[in-house]
Coordinates of C-alpha atoms and ligand atoms in Angstrom, one line a residue:
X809 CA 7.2 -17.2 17.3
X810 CA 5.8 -19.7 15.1
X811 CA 2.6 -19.2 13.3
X812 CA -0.2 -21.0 14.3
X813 CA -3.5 -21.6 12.5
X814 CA -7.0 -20.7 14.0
X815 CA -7.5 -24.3 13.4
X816 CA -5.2 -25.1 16.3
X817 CA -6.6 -23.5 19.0
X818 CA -10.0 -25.9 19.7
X819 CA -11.9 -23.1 18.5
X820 CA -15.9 -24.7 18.0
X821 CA -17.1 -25.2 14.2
X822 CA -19.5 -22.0 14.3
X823 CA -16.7 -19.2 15.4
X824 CA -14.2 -21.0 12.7
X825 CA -17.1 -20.6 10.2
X826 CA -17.3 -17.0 11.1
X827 CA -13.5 -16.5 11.2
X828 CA -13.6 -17.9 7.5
X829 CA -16.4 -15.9 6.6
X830 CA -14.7 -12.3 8.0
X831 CA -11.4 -13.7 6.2
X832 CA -9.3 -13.7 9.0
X833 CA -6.7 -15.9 7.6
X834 CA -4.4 -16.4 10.7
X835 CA -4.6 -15.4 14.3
X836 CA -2.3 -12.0 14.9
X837 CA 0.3 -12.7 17.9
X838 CA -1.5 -11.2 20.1
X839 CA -4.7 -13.9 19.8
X840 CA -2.2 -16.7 18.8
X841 CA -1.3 -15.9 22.7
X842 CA -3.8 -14.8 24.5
X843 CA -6.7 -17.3 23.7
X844 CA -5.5 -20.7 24.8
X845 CA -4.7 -19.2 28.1
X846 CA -8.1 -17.5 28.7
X847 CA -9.6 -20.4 27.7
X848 CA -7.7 -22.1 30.0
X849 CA -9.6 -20.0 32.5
X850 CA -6.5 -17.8 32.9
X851 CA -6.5 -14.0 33.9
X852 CA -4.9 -12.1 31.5
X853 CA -3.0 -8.4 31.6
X854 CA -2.7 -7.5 27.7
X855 CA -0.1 -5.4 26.3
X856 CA -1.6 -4.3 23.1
X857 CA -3.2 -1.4 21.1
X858 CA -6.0 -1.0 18.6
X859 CA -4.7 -2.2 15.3
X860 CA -3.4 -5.4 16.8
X861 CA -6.7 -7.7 17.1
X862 CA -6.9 -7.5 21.1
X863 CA -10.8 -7.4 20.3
X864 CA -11.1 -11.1 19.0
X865 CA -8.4 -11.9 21.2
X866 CA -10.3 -11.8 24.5
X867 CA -13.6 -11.5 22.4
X868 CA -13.1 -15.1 20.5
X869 CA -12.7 -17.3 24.0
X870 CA -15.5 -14.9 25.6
X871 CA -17.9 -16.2 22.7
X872 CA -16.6 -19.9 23.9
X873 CA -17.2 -19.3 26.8
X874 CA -21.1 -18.0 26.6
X875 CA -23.8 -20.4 27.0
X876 CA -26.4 -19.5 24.2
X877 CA -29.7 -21.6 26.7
X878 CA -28.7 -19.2 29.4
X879 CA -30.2 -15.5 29.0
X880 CA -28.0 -13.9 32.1
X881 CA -25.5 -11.6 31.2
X882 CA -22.1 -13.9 31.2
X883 CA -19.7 -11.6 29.7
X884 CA -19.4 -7.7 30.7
X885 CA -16.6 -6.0 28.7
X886 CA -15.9 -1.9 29.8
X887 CA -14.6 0.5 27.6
X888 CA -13.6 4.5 27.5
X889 CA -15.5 5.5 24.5
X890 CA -19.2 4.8 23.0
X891 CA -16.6 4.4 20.0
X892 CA -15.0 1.6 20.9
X893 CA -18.3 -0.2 22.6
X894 CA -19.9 0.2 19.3
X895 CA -16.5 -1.3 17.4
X896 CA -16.2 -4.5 20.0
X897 CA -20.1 -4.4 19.9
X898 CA -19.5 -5.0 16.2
X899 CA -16.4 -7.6 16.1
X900 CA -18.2 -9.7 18.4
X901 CA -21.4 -9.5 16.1
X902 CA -19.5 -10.6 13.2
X903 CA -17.4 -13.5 15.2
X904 CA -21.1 -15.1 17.0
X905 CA -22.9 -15.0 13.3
X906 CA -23.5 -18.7 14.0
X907 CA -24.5 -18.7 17.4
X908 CA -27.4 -17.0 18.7
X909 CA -26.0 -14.6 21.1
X910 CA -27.5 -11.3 22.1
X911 CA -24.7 -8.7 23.0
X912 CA -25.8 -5.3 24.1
X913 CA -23.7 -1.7 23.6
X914 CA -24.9 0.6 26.6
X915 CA -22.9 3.9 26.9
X916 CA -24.3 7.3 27.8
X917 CA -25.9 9.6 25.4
X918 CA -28.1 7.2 24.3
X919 CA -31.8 6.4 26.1
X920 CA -31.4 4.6 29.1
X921 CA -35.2 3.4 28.2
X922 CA -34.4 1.4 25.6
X923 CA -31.0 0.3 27.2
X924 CA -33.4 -1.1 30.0
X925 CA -35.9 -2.7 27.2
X926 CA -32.5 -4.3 25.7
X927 CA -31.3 -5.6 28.9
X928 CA -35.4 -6.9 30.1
X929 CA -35.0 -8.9 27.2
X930 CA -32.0 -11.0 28.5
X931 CA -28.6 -10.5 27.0
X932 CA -25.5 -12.6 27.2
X933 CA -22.8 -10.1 26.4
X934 CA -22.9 -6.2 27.5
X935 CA -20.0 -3.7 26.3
X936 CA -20.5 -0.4 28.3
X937 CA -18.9 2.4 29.4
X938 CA -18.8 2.3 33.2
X939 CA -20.5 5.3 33.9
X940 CA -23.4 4.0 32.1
X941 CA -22.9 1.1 33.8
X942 CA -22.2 2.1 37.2
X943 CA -25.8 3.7 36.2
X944 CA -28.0 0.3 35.3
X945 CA -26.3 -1.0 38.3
X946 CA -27.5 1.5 40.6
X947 CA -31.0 1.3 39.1
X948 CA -31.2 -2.6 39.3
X949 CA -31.7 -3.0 35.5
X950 CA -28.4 -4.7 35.2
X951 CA -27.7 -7.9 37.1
X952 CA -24.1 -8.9 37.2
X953 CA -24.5 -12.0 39.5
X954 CA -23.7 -14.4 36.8
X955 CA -20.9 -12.9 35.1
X956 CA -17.8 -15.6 34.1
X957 CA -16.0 -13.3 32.8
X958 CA -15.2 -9.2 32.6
X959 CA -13.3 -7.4 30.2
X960 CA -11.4 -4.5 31.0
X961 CA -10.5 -2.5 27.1
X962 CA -8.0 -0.3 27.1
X963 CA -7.7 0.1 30.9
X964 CA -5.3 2.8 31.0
X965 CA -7.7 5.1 29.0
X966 CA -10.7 4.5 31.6
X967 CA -8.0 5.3 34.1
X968 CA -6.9 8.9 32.6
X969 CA -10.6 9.6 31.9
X970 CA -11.7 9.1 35.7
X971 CA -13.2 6.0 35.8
X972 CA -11.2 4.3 38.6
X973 CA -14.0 4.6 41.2
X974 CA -16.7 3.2 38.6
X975 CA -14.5 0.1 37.7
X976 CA -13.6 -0.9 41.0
X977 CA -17.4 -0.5 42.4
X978 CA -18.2 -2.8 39.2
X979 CA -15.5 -5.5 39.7
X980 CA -16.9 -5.3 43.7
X981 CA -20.4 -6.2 42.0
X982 CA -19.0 -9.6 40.0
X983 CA -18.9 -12.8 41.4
X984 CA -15.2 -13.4 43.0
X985 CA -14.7 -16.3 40.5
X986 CA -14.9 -14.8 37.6
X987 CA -11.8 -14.8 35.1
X988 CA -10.8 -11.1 34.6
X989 CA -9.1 -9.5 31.4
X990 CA -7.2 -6.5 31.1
X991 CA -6.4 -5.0 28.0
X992 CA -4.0 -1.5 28.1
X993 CA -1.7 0.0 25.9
X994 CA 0.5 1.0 28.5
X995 CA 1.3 -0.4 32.3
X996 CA 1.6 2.6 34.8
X997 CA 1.9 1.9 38.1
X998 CA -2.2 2.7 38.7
X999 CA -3.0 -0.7 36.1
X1000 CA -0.9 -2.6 38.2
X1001 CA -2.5 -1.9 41.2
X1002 CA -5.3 -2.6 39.8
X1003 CA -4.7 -5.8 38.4
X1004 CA -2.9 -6.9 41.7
X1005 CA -6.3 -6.1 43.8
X1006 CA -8.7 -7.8 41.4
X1007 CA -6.6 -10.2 39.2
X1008 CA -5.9 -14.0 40.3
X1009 CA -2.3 -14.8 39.0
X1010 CA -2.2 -12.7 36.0
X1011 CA -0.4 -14.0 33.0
X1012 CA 1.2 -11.1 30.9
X1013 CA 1.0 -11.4 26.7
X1014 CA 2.4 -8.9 25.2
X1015 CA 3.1 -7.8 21.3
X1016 CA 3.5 -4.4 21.9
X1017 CA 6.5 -4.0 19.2
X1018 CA 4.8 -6.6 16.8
X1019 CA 1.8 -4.2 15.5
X1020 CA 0.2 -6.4 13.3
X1021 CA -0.9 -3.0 10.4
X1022 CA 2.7 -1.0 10.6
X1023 CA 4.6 -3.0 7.7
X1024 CA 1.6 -1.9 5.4
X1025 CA 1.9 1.8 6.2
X1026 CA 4.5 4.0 4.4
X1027 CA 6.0 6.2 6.5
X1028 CA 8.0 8.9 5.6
X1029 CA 9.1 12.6 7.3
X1030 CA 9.6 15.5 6.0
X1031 CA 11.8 18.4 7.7
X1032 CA 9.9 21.2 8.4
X1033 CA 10.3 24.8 9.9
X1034 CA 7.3 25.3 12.4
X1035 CA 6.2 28.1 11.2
X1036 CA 5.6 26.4 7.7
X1037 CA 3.7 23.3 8.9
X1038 CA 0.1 24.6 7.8
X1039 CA 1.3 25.7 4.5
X1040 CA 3.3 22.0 3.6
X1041 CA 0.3 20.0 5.0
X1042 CA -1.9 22.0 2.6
X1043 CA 0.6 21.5 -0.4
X1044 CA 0.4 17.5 0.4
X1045 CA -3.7 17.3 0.5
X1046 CA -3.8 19.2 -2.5
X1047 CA -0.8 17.6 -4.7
X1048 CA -2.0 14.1 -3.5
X1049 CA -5.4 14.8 -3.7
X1050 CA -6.2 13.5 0.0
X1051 CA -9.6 12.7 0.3
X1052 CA -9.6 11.5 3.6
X1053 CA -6.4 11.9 6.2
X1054 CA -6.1 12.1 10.4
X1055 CA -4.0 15.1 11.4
X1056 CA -2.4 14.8 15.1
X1057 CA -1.7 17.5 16.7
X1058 CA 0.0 17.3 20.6
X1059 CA -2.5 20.2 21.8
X1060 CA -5.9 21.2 22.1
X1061 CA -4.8 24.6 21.2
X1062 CA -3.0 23.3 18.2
X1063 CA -6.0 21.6 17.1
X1064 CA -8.1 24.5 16.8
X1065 CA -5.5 26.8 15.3
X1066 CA -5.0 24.2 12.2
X1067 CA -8.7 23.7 12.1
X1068 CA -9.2 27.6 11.5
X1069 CA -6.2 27.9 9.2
X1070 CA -7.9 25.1 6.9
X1071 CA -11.3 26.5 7.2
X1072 CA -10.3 29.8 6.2
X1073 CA -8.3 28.1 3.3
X1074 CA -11.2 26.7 1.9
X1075 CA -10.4 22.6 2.9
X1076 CA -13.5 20.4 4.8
X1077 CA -11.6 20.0 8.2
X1078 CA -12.8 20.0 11.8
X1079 CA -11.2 18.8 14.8
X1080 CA -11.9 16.3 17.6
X1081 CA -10.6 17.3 21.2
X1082 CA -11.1 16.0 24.8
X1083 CA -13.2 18.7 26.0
X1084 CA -15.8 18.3 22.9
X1085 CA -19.1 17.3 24.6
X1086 CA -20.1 13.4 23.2
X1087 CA -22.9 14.2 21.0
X1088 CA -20.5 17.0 19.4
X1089 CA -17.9 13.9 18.3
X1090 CA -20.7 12.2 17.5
X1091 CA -21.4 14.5 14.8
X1092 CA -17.2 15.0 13.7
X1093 CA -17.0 11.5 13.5
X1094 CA -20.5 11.0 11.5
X1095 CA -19.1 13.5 9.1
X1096 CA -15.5 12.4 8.5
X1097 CA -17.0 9.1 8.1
X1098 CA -19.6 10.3 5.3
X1099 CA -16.4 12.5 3.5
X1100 CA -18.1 15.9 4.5
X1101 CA -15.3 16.0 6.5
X1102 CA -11.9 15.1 4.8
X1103 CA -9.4 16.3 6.9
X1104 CA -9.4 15.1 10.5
X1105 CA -7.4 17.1 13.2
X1106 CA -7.2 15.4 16.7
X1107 CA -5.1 14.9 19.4
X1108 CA -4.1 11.6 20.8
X1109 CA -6.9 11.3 23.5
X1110 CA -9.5 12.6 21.4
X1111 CA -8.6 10.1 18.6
X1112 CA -8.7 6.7 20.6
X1113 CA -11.1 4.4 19.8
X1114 CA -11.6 6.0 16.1
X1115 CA -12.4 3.7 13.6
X1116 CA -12.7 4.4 10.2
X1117 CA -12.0 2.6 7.4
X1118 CA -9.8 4.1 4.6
X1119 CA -7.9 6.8 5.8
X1120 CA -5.6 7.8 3.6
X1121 CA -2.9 9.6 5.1
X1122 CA -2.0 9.8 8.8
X1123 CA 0.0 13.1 9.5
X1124 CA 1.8 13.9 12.7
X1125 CA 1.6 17.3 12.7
X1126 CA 3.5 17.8 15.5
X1127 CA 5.7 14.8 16.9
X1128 CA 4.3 12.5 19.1
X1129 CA 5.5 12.9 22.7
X1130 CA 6.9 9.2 22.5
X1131 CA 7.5 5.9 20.6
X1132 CA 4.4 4.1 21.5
X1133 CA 1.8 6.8 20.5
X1134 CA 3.6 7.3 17.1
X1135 CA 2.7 3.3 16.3
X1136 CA -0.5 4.2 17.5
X1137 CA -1.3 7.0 15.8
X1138 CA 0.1 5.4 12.4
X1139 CA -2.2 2.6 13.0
X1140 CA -5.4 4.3 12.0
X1141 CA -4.3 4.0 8.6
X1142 CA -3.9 0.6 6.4
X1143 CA -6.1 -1.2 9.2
X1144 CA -5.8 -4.7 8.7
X1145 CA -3.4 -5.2 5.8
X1146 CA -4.7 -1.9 3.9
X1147 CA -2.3 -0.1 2.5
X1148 CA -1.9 3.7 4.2
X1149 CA 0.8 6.6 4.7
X1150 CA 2.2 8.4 7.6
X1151 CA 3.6 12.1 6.8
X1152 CA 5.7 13.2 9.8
X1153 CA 6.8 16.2 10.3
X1154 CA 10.0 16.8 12.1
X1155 CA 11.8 19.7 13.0
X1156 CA 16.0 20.2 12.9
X1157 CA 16.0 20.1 16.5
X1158 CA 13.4 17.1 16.7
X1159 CA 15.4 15.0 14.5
X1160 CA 17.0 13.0 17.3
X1161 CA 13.4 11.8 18.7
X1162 CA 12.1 10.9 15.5
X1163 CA 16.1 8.8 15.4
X1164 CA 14.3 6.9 18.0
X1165 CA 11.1 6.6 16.7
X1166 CA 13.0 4.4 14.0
X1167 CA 14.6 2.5 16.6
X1168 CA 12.0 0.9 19.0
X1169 CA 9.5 0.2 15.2
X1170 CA 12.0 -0.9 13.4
X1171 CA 11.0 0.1 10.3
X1172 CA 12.7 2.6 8.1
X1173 CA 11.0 6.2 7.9
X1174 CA 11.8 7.4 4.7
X1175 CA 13.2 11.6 4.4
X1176 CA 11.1 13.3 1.8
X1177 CA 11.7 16.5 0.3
X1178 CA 9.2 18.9 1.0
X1179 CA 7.3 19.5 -2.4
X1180 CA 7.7 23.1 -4.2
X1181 CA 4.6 24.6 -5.4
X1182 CA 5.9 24.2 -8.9
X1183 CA 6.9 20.3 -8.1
X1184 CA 3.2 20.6 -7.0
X1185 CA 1.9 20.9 -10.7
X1186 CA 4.3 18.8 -12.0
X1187 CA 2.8 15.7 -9.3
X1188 CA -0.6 17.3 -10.0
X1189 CA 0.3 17.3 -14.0
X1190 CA 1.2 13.7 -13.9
X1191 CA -1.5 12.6 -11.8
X1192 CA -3.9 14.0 -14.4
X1193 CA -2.3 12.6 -17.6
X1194 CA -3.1 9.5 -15.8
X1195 CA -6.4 10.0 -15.3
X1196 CA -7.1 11.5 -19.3
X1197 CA -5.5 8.1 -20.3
X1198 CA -7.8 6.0 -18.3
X1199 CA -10.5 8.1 -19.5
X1200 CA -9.5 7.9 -23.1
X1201 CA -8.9 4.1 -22.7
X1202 CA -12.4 3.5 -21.2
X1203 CA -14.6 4.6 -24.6
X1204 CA -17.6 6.4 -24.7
X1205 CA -15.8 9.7 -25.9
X1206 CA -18.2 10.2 -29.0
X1207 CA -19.9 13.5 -28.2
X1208 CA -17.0 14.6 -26.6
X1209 CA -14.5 14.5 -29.7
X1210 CA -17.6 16.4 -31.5
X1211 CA -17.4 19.1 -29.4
X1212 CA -13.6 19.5 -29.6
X1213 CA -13.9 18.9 -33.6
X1214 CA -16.5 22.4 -33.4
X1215 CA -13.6 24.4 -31.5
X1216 CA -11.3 23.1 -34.3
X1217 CA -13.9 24.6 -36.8
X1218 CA -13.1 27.8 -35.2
X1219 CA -9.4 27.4 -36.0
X1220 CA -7.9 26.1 -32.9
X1221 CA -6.0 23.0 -32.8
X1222 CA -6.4 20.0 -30.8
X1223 CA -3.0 20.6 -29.1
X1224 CA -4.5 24.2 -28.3
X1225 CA -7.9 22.9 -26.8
X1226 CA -6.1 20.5 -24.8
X1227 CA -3.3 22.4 -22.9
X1228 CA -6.3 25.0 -22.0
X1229 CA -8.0 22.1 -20.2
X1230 CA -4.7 21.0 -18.7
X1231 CA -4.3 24.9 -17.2
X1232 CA -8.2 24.9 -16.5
X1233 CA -8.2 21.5 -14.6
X1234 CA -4.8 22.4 -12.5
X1235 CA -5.9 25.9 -11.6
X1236 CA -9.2 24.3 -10.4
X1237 CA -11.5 25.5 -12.7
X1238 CA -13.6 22.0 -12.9
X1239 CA -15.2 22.2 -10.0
Ligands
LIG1793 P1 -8.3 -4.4 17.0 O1 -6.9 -4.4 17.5 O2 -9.1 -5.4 17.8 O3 -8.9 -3.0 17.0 O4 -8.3 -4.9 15.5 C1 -7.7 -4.2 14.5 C2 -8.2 -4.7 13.1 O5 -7.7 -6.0 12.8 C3 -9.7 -4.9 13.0 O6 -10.2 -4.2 11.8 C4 -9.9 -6.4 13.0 O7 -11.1 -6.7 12.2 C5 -8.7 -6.8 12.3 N1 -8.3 -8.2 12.7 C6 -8.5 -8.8 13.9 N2 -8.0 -10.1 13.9 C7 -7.4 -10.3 12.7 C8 -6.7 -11.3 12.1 N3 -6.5 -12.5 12.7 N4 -6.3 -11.2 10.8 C9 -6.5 -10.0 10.2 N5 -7.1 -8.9 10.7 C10 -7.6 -9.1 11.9

């Protein structure tokens, strides 16, 4: 497809000043798509993941759509996670800086009494979970009678985390003639029975295979024995010196065996699983996020809707179950043009899978040999020569070359006093 500007899609001056602003510098396919037809007034079933830019693609026209005078909420977008309320809460923040807009996060775990203060207040745009929803509903502290238009984020999530009842009882609650938007990663048959019962003529856009982040992730795989997968993840944190990476594993289980194994080996991990109670997540996620927490472990539930910026290194621990999580997954690193890795690990026998992997993202997944301890300190060697020569280069070494000039006094040489750092600083003895 072409590429289009956001100047061609009768956007108003004060979302192109905020579009500027952010430094957005063209609409992703996914927006270059899906706005002019919701601002035609079109329903919309959108095939697309996190990492793509479905938020501003259904969140850009919803701002249009708003009228600032009127204080009723217009616009109610639902979402699985307080995560990813909080994240859309956000985009949309950032995209209405020029228009004064009030939009409203409301999820559970947080007080419903200020929720209800919020919403007394008058708000244009709510993003909430649906429990919390179905919730303000029930209580009459959230009016839905003049709602344009509802947002359904990652629909197939809310589905596999129980929300069907919720969401239809909420769609039953919204004016008939409102335009409704559907967002999923993936179309089983229970989305499309959804979108046939409360859709009007649903146009489908869809960019599934055109992730907008994976050409700025390195991806590479090494082949690994299972029983040696804790030992050559440790080896890669500690030869690349990963300060911040998500770990996938496929199982609950799995997740808290690594978690232990790294514990006990002395590295800042936790994990993040489905049955972790919300403020508990809360607390992984407020870690990771700070770097008390450098090594992530998760599976592919627990991890949707995480958004943190500069994640290293994405490892697939075990091999995703299929082609569309592995993009997924992948895309929590290099968000938005950053540049990020993906380590897979494959065994012999999963070689084939990971064949297809290749296929359907059509990028190249690069073998690497698995790294010998002693190729370790060799990448560790170099990586610290690097970093004496930036030191030496920036100045201020003064007091420093005193101190070294004493030890010489004592009859060592400068070659000598070095190479003891070199062993100190490569056994670990700094810290
Ligand atoms: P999303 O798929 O909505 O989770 O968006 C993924 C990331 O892409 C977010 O960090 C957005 O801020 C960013 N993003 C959204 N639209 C664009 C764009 N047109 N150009 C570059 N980055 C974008």
């Amino acid at each position: 497809m072409e590429s289009i500007s956001f100047d061609q899609l009768n956007l108003s001056q004060n979302i192109l000043k905020a579009i500027t602003d952010i430094g957005y510098e063209e609409p992703t396919p996914i927006q270059a798509q899906a706005i002019p037809l919701i601002m035609e007034g079109k329903d919309i079933i959108g095939q697309a993941q996190t990492g793509t830019g479905k938020t501003a693609a259904f969140g850009i026209p919803a701002l249009e759509l708003v009228d600032p005078e009127f204080t009723d909420v217009q616009v109610l977008v639902l979402c699985p996670t307080r995560e990813l309320a909080n994240q859309v809460s956000d985009e949309l923040s950032k995209l209405s800086a020029y228009q004064r807009l009030r939009i409203l996060p409301i999820y559970g775990g947080q007080s419903l009494e200020r929720q209800i203060k919020a919403l007394r207040k008058g708000v244009h745009i709510v993003i909430g979970t649906p429990g919390r929803v179905m919730d303000h509903i029930e209580r009459r502290t959230l009016n839905l009678d003049n709602v344009a238009m509802v947002v359904l984020d990652e629909a197939d999530e809310m589905l596999d985390m129980g929300f069907r009842e919720d969401i239809e009882l909420i769609l039953t609650k919204i004016p008939e003639d409102r335009q409704t938007i559907l967002f999923s990663a993936t179309m089983p048959a229970q989305i499309m029975k959804l979108t046939k019962r409360f859709q009007r003529d649903p146009q489908l856009v869809k960019t599934i295979h055109k992730k907008v982040t994976v050409p700025s992730i390195e991806q590479y795989y090494y082949e690994v024995k299972f029983h040696a997968k804790p030992e050559v993840l440790c080896r890669l944190i500690d030869i690349y010196d990963i300060k911040s990476s998500l770990v996938f594993c496929n199982t609950k289980k799995a997740v808290d065996e690594l978690v232990d194994t790294l514990k006990t080996r002395g590295y800042l991990a936790d994990g993040l699983h489905g049955d972790m109670k919300q403020q508990q997540r809360e607390r992984v996620m407020t870690s990771f996020r700070r770097g008390d927490i450098e090594t992530l472990v998760a599976t592919d539930v627990a991890a949707r809707g995480i958004d943190v910026e500069n994640i290293e290194v994405v490892f697939n621990y075990d091999l995703p179950q299929d082609e569309e999580s592995y993009v997924h997954r992948i895309g929590r690193t290099g968000r938005a043009g950053k540049a990020g890795k993906a380590f897979t690990f494959v065994t012999v026998k999963e070689l084939y899978k990971l064949k297809s992997i290749q296929k359907y993202t059509n990028v190249k997944i690069l073998n690497q040999k698995v790294p010998t301890r002693s190729d370790a300190e060799d990448i560790k060697a170099n990586m610290l020569a690097q970093k004496v020569k930036d030191t030496i280069d920036s100045g201020h070494m003064g007091k420093y070359v005193n101190w070294v000039e004493s030890m010489m006094e004592e009859e060592y040489t400068s070659v000598d006093v070095a190479a003891a750092l070199v062993k100190m600083m490569l056994a670990g003895d700094n810290k």
